[in-house]
Coordinates of C-alpha atoms and ligand atoms in Angstrom, one line a residue:
M5 CA 68.6 111.9 103.7
L6 CA 68.9 108.7 101.9
D7 CA 71.6 106.5 103.4
P8 CA 73.6 104.9 100.6
V9 CA 74.5 101.8 102.7
S10 CA 70.9 100.9 103.6
W11 CA 69.8 101.8 100.0
K12 CA 72.3 99.2 98.7
L13 CA 71.1 96.6 101.2
D14 CA 67.5 97.3 100.5
S15 CA 67.8 97.3 96.7
G16 CA 67.1 93.5 96.3
R17 CA 63.5 94.0 97.5
V18 CA 62.0 95.7 94.5
I19 CA 63.2 96.5 91.0
R20 CA 64.6 100.1 91.0
A21 CA 63.6 102.1 88.0
F22 CA 66.5 104.4 88.6
E23 CA 69.1 104.8 91.3
P24 CA 72.0 107.1 92.3
D25 CA 75.2 105.3 91.7
I26 CA 76.6 104.5 95.1
D27 CA 80.2 104.2 93.9
D28 CA 80.1 107.6 92.3
Y29 CA 78.2 109.3 95.0
R30 CA 77.9 112.6 93.1
G31 CA 74.5 112.2 91.5
K32 CA 75.4 109.8 88.7
L33 CA 72.3 107.9 87.7
R34 CA 71.4 104.4 86.6
I35 CA 68.1 104.3 84.7
I36 CA 66.3 101.2 83.4
D37 CA 65.5 101.8 79.8
Q38 CA 61.8 101.0 80.2
T39 CA 61.2 101.2 76.4
L40 CA 63.0 97.8 76.1
L41 CA 61.0 96.0 78.8
P42 CA 59.9 93.2 79.0
E43 CA 62.3 91.9 76.3
Q44 CA 65.5 93.3 77.7
L45 CA 66.5 94.7 81.1
E46 CA 69.1 97.3 80.3
Y47 CA 70.4 100.3 82.2
I48 CA 71.5 103.7 81.0
E49 CA 74.3 105.2 83.1
T50 CA 74.4 109.0 82.9
C51 CA 75.4 112.2 84.6
D52 CA 74.4 114.4 81.7
V53 CA 71.3 116.7 81.9
K54 CA 70.6 116.4 78.2
E55 CA 70.6 112.6 78.4
V56 CA 68.3 112.6 81.5
Y57 CA 66.0 115.0 79.6
A58 CA 65.9 112.6 76.6
C59 CA 65.3 109.6 78.9
I60 CA 62.2 111.3 80.4
K61 CA 60.9 112.5 77.0
R62 CA 61.1 109.1 75.3
L63 CA 59.7 107.4 78.4
A64 CA 62.9 105.4 79.2
V65 CA 62.0 106.6 82.7
R66 CA 58.3 107.4 83.3
G67 CA 55.6 107.6 85.8
A68 CA 54.9 110.8 87.8
P69 CA 57.0 110.3 91.0
A70 CA 59.8 108.6 89.0
I71 CA 60.3 111.5 86.6
G72 CA 60.3 114.0 89.5
C73 CA 63.0 112.0 91.3
A74 CA 65.1 111.3 88.2
A75 CA 64.9 115.0 87.2
A76 CA 66.1 116.1 90.7
L77 CA 69.0 113.6 90.6
G78 CA 69.8 114.5 87.0
L79 CA 69.9 118.2 88.0
A80 CA 72.3 117.4 90.9
A81 CA 74.5 115.3 88.6
G82 CA 74.6 118.1 86.0
A83 CA 75.4 120.7 88.7
F84 CA 78.4 118.7 89.9
R85 CA 79.9 119.0 86.5
V86 CA 79.6 122.8 86.2
V87 CA 83.1 124.3 86.4
T88 CA 83.0 127.7 88.0
A89 CA 83.6 129.2 91.4
D90 CA 81.2 132.1 90.6
K91 CA 78.0 131.5 92.6
E92 CA 75.8 133.6 90.3
K93 CA 77.1 131.9 87.2
F94 CA 76.6 128.5 88.8
L95 CA 73.0 129.4 89.9
N96 CA 72.1 130.6 86.4
T97 CA 73.5 127.5 84.8
V98 CA 71.6 125.2 87.2
K99 CA 68.4 127.1 86.7
G100 CA 68.9 126.6 82.9
F101 CA 69.3 122.9 83.5
A102 CA 66.1 122.9 85.5
D103 CA 64.1 124.7 82.8
E104 CA 65.4 122.2 80.2
L105 CA 64.4 119.2 82.3
A106 CA 61.0 120.8 83.1
S107 CA 60.3 121.0 79.3
S108 CA 60.5 117.2 78.9
R109 CA 56.8 116.4 79.7
P110 CA 53.9 118.6 80.6
T111 CA 51.3 116.7 82.6
A112 CA 52.9 115.1 85.7
V113 CA 53.2 117.9 88.2
N114 CA 55.8 115.9 90.3
L115 CA 58.4 116.9 87.7
F116 CA 57.9 120.7 88.3
W117 CA 57.4 120.1 92.0
A118 CA 60.8 118.3 92.4
L119 CA 62.7 120.8 90.2
N120 CA 61.2 123.8 91.9
R121 CA 62.0 122.4 95.3
C122 CA 65.7 121.8 94.2
T123 CA 66.1 125.3 92.7
A124 CA 64.4 127.0 95.7
K125 CA 66.7 125.2 98.1
L126 CA 69.7 126.2 96.0
C127 CA 68.7 129.9 95.8
A128 CA 68.0 130.0 99.6
S129 CA 71.4 128.4 100.3
A130 CA 73.3 130.7 97.9
A131 CA 72.7 133.6 100.2
D132 CA 74.9 131.8 102.9
D133 CA 78.6 132.0 103.0
G134 CA 79.3 128.6 101.4
S135 CA 81.2 128.0 98.1
V136 CA 79.9 126.6 94.9
D137 CA 81.2 123.2 96.0
T138 CA 79.0 123.4 99.1
L139 CA 76.0 124.3 96.9
K140 CA 76.6 121.2 94.8
I141 CA 76.4 119.0 97.9
I142 CA 73.3 120.8 99.2
L143 CA 71.6 120.2 95.9
L144 CA 72.5 116.5 95.8
H145 CA 71.2 116.1 99.4
E146 CA 67.9 117.8 98.4
A147 CA 67.5 115.4 95.4
L148 CA 68.3 112.4 97.7
D149 CA 65.8 113.7 100.2
I150 CA 63.1 113.8 97.5
L151 CA 64.0 110.2 96.7
A152 CA 64.0 109.1 100.3
E153 CA 60.6 110.8 100.8
D154 CA 59.3 109.0 97.7
I155 CA 60.3 105.6 99.1
N156 CA 58.5 106.4 102.4
M157 CA 55.5 107.7 100.5
C158 CA 55.2 104.5 98.6
R159 CA 55.4 102.3 101.7
T160 CA 52.8 104.5 103.5
I161 CA 50.4 104.5 100.6
G162 CA 50.7 100.7 100.5
E163 CA 49.8 100.4 104.2
Y164 CA 46.8 102.7 103.9
G165 CA 45.6 101.0 100.6
L166 CA 46.0 97.5 102.2
S167 CA 42.8 98.1 104.1
L168 CA 40.9 98.1 100.8
L169 CA 42.1 94.6 99.7
R170 CA 40.4 91.3 100.6
E171 CA 41.6 87.7 100.3
G172 CA 40.7 86.4 96.9
A173 CA 39.9 89.9 95.5
G174 CA 40.2 90.9 91.8
I175 CA 41.8 94.3 91.4
L176 CA 42.0 96.1 88.1
T177 CA 44.7 98.6 87.3
H178 CA 45.5 100.7 84.3
C179 CA 49.0 101.7 83.0
N180 CA 51.9 101.3 85.4
A181 CA 51.9 103.0 88.8
G182 CA 54.3 100.5 90.4
A183 CA 58.0 100.2 91.3
L184 CA 58.9 101.2 87.7
A185 CA 57.0 104.5 88.1
T186 CA 58.4 105.6 91.5
G187 CA 61.4 105.2 93.8
D188 CA 60.0 102.1 95.5
Y189 CA 56.8 100.1 95.6
G190 CA 54.7 102.5 93.5
T191 CA 51.4 104.1 94.3
A192 CA 48.6 102.0 92.9
L193 CA 50.6 98.8 93.1
S194 CA 52.0 99.5 96.6
P195 CA 48.9 98.1 98.4
M196 CA 49.3 94.9 96.3
Y197 CA 52.9 94.5 97.3
A198 CA 52.0 95.1 100.9
A199 CA 49.2 92.5 100.7
H200 CA 51.5 90.0 98.9
E201 CA 54.2 90.4 101.7
R202 CA 51.5 89.4 104.2
G203 CA 50.7 86.2 102.3
M204 CA 47.3 87.5 100.9
K205 CA 46.1 85.8 97.7
F206 CA 44.4 88.0 95.1
T207 CA 44.5 88.6 91.3
V208 CA 45.5 91.8 89.5
Y209 CA 43.9 92.5 86.1
S210 CA 46.3 94.7 84.2
D211 CA 44.9 96.7 81.3
E212 CA 47.5 96.6 78.5
T213 CA 47.2 100.4 78.1
R214 CA 47.4 101.4 74.5
P215 CA 49.3 102.8 72.7
L216 CA 52.6 102.2 74.6
L217 CA 51.5 99.1 76.6
Q218 CA 52.8 100.2 80.0
G219 CA 50.2 97.8 81.6
S220 CA 51.2 94.7 79.8
R221 CA 54.9 95.5 79.3
L222 CA 55.6 97.0 82.8
T223 CA 52.9 96.2 85.3
A224 CA 52.4 92.6 84.3
W225 CA 56.2 92.2 84.3
E226 CA 57.0 93.8 87.6
L227 CA 54.2 92.0 89.5
S228 CA 55.1 88.6 88.0
Q229 CA 58.7 89.2 89.0
V230 CA 57.6 88.9 92.7
G231 CA 55.0 86.2 92.1
I232 CA 51.8 88.2 92.3
D233 CA 49.0 86.6 90.3
V234 CA 48.5 89.0 87.3
V235 CA 46.3 88.7 84.3
S236 CA 47.0 90.9 81.3
I237 CA 43.9 92.0 79.4
C238 CA 43.4 94.3 76.4
D239 CA 41.9 97.7 77.3
N240 CA 38.6 96.9 75.5
M241 CA 38.1 93.8 77.7
A242 CA 37.7 95.7 81.0
A243 CA 33.9 96.0 80.7
Q244 CA 33.4 92.3 80.1
V245 CA 35.7 91.4 82.9
M246 CA 33.8 93.6 85.2
K247 CA 30.5 92.2 84.0
E248 CA 31.7 88.7 84.7
G249 CA 32.2 89.8 88.4
K250 CA 35.9 89.3 88.4
I251 CA 36.7 92.9 89.6
D252 CA 36.1 94.0 93.2
L253 CA 38.2 97.1 93.2
V254 CA 40.0 99.4 90.8
I255 CA 43.2 101.2 91.8
V256 CA 45.1 103.6 89.5
G257 CA 47.8 106.2 89.9
S258 CA 47.7 109.8 88.9
D259 CA 49.9 112.4 87.2
R260 CA 48.2 115.5 88.5
I261 CA 45.2 116.0 90.8
A262 CA 43.4 119.3 90.7
A263 CA 42.1 121.1 93.8
N264 CA 38.6 119.6 93.4
G265 CA 39.9 116.0 93.1
D266 CA 39.7 115.6 89.3
A267 CA 42.6 113.3 88.5
A268 CA 44.7 113.1 85.3
N269 CA 46.2 109.7 84.6
K270 CA 47.1 107.6 81.6
I271 CA 44.7 107.8 78.7
G272 CA 41.9 105.2 79.2
T273 CA 41.6 105.7 82.9
Y274 CA 38.5 107.9 82.6
G275 CA 36.8 105.1 80.6
V276 CA 37.7 102.6 83.3
A277 CA 36.2 104.9 86.0
V278 CA 32.9 105.2 84.0
L279 CA 32.8 101.4 83.7
A280 CA 33.5 101.0 87.4
K281 CA 30.6 103.3 88.2
Y282 CA 28.2 101.4 86.0
H283 CA 29.2 98.1 87.6
H284 CA 29.2 99.5 91.2
I285 CA 32.9 98.8 91.7
P286 CA 34.9 101.2 93.9
F287 CA 37.4 103.3 92.0
Y288 CA 40.4 104.6 93.9
V289 CA 43.3 106.8 92.9
A290 CA 46.6 106.4 94.7
A291 CA 49.0 109.3 94.7
P292 CA 51.3 111.3 97.0
Y293 CA 50.7 114.9 97.9
S294 CA 53.4 116.0 95.4
T295 CA 50.8 115.0 92.7
V296 CA 48.2 117.5 94.0
D297 CA 48.2 120.8 92.1
I298 CA 46.2 123.0 94.4
T299 CA 46.7 125.9 92.0
L300 CA 44.3 124.3 89.4
E301 CA 40.7 124.6 90.4
H302 CA 39.5 121.7 88.2
G303 CA 40.9 119.0 85.9
G304 CA 40.0 120.9 82.8
L305 CA 43.0 123.1 83.5
I306 CA 45.5 120.2 83.5
P307 CA 47.8 120.4 80.5
I308 CA 47.5 117.1 78.5
E309 CA 50.6 115.9 76.7
Q310 CA 50.0 115.1 73.0
R311 CA 52.4 112.5 71.7
D312 CA 53.7 111.5 68.3
G313 CA 51.1 110.0 66.0
D314 CA 53.6 107.2 65.0
E315 CA 52.9 105.6 68.4
I316 CA 49.5 104.7 66.9
R317 CA 50.5 104.4 63.2
R318 CA 53.5 102.2 63.9
G319 CA 53.0 100.3 67.1
F320 CA 56.5 99.2 68.1
G321 CA 57.9 99.6 64.5
K322 CA 55.2 97.7 62.7
L323 CA 52.6 99.5 60.5
T324 CA 49.4 99.4 62.7
A325 CA 47.4 102.0 60.7
P326 CA 47.6 103.4 57.2
E327 CA 51.0 105.1 57.0
K328 CA 49.7 108.7 56.6
V329 CA 46.4 108.5 58.4
K330 CA 45.6 111.4 60.8
V331 CA 45.8 110.3 64.4
Y332 CA 44.9 111.9 67.7
N333 CA 47.2 110.8 70.6
P334 CA 46.6 112.4 73.9
A335 CA 48.7 110.7 76.5
F336 CA 46.4 111.4 79.5
D337 CA 42.8 111.9 80.4
V338 CA 41.1 113.4 83.4
T339 CA 38.7 111.4 85.6
P340 CA 36.1 113.7 87.2
H341 CA 36.1 113.6 91.0
E342 CA 32.5 112.4 91.0
L343 CA 33.7 109.0 89.7
I344 CA 36.4 108.6 92.4
S345 CA 35.6 106.7 95.6
G346 CA 38.7 107.8 97.4
I347 CA 42.3 109.1 97.0
I348 CA 44.9 107.0 98.8
T349 CA 47.7 109.4 99.9
E350 CA 50.6 109.0 102.3
R351 CA 48.5 111.0 104.7
G352 CA 45.5 108.7 104.7
I353 CA 42.6 107.8 102.4
L354 CA 40.6 110.8 101.4
T355 CA 36.9 110.3 100.7
P356 CA 34.6 112.8 98.8
P357 CA 34.2 115.7 98.9
F358 CA 37.9 116.2 98.2
S359 CA 38.4 120.0 97.9
H360 CA 38.8 120.8 101.6
K361 CA 40.8 117.6 102.5
L362 CA 43.2 118.2 99.6
K363 CA 43.9 121.7 100.8
E364 CA 44.5 120.4 104.3
I365 CA 47.1 117.7 103.2
I366 CA 49.0 120.3 101.2
K367 CA 49.2 122.5 104.2
S368 CA 50.2 119.8 106.7
Ligands
MRU628 O1 53.2 108.1 80.2 P1 53.5 107.5 81.5 O2 53.9 106.0 81.3 O3 54.6 108.3 82.3 O4 52.2 107.5 82.3 C1 52.2 107.0 83.6 C2 50.9 107.1 84.3 O5 49.9 107.5 83.8 C3 50.9 106.6 85.8 O6 49.7 105.9 86.1 C4 51.1 107.8 86.7 O7 52.2 108.5 86.3 C5 51.1 107.4 88.1 S1 52.7 106.7 88.5 C6 52.8 106.3 90.1

């Protein structure tokens, strides 16, 4: 389980998107409001399930592993505040909280994975002799275990991914799969943090990632915080930057990987993968095993979140399209496995064909 003391000591190393409040060690959460970055760094403090739900829905906390961890911690926080000694009543209330949190966003499977893991643990423990108070502690420990595993996962992905980086390399990434999207160094950005810690010099090209600009607002911000050389580009510049020979490698995160290796990630990722193929640039997806959804045969079955048209019509409050124009705003796309050179997981780098290897890492 996560040790609160070492967490506190460690917390200066990387920005924490969210954290359990150490002084109120009952699942209270501090969440960076990422919608305000990079202009303002502000935290939301909450122990309320509805508020955690709203934070996930409006992307105050976002990124597949981060929403799984935040939902688990939010569930534990909510459970602590349920006043009843009746175990069945308690279980039903907590399951209701889990359903509510699960309805916040549909694509990232880590959300469902983390909530299912918490409720399964709770149901299994409810059969034992313990009281409701004991169940509350068990749930909190499960949520903290998920976070602790996420931290280890990030570091291990970083170590595996490091082998792909070279001195002076140009690396393109899309959206934000860094510290702000996980419990620690991120997935796609973790190899870059690992290389930076070893004194390697390289340049990260960060697609701005329309319409919500996670690339320019978040990736460029968090990398520049630690002194990594980062260049922000508009999404439509990626082809030209590749043609100019500036990119040696693409690494992106993922929200859900189907059994055949097709990977859903932020809208625009598929286009980047096509461009990488054309320019003979290796394209890697970095993701933990909790992102793999072995129940879905292929990426066409991954549910894609559709977001409010005003994100396109009114980019950050300003009219950026005719007020009433029809818009189409899918938040994710699916990169076919044929375009993926490898999947960097915490259990090693998988190379194609993926199907069998993905099944194996889920089992192990
Ligand atoms: O809509 P968002 O900002 O939650 O989308 C995030 C992404 O697409 C990330 O690349 C993905 O979750 C991987 S995070 C390690």
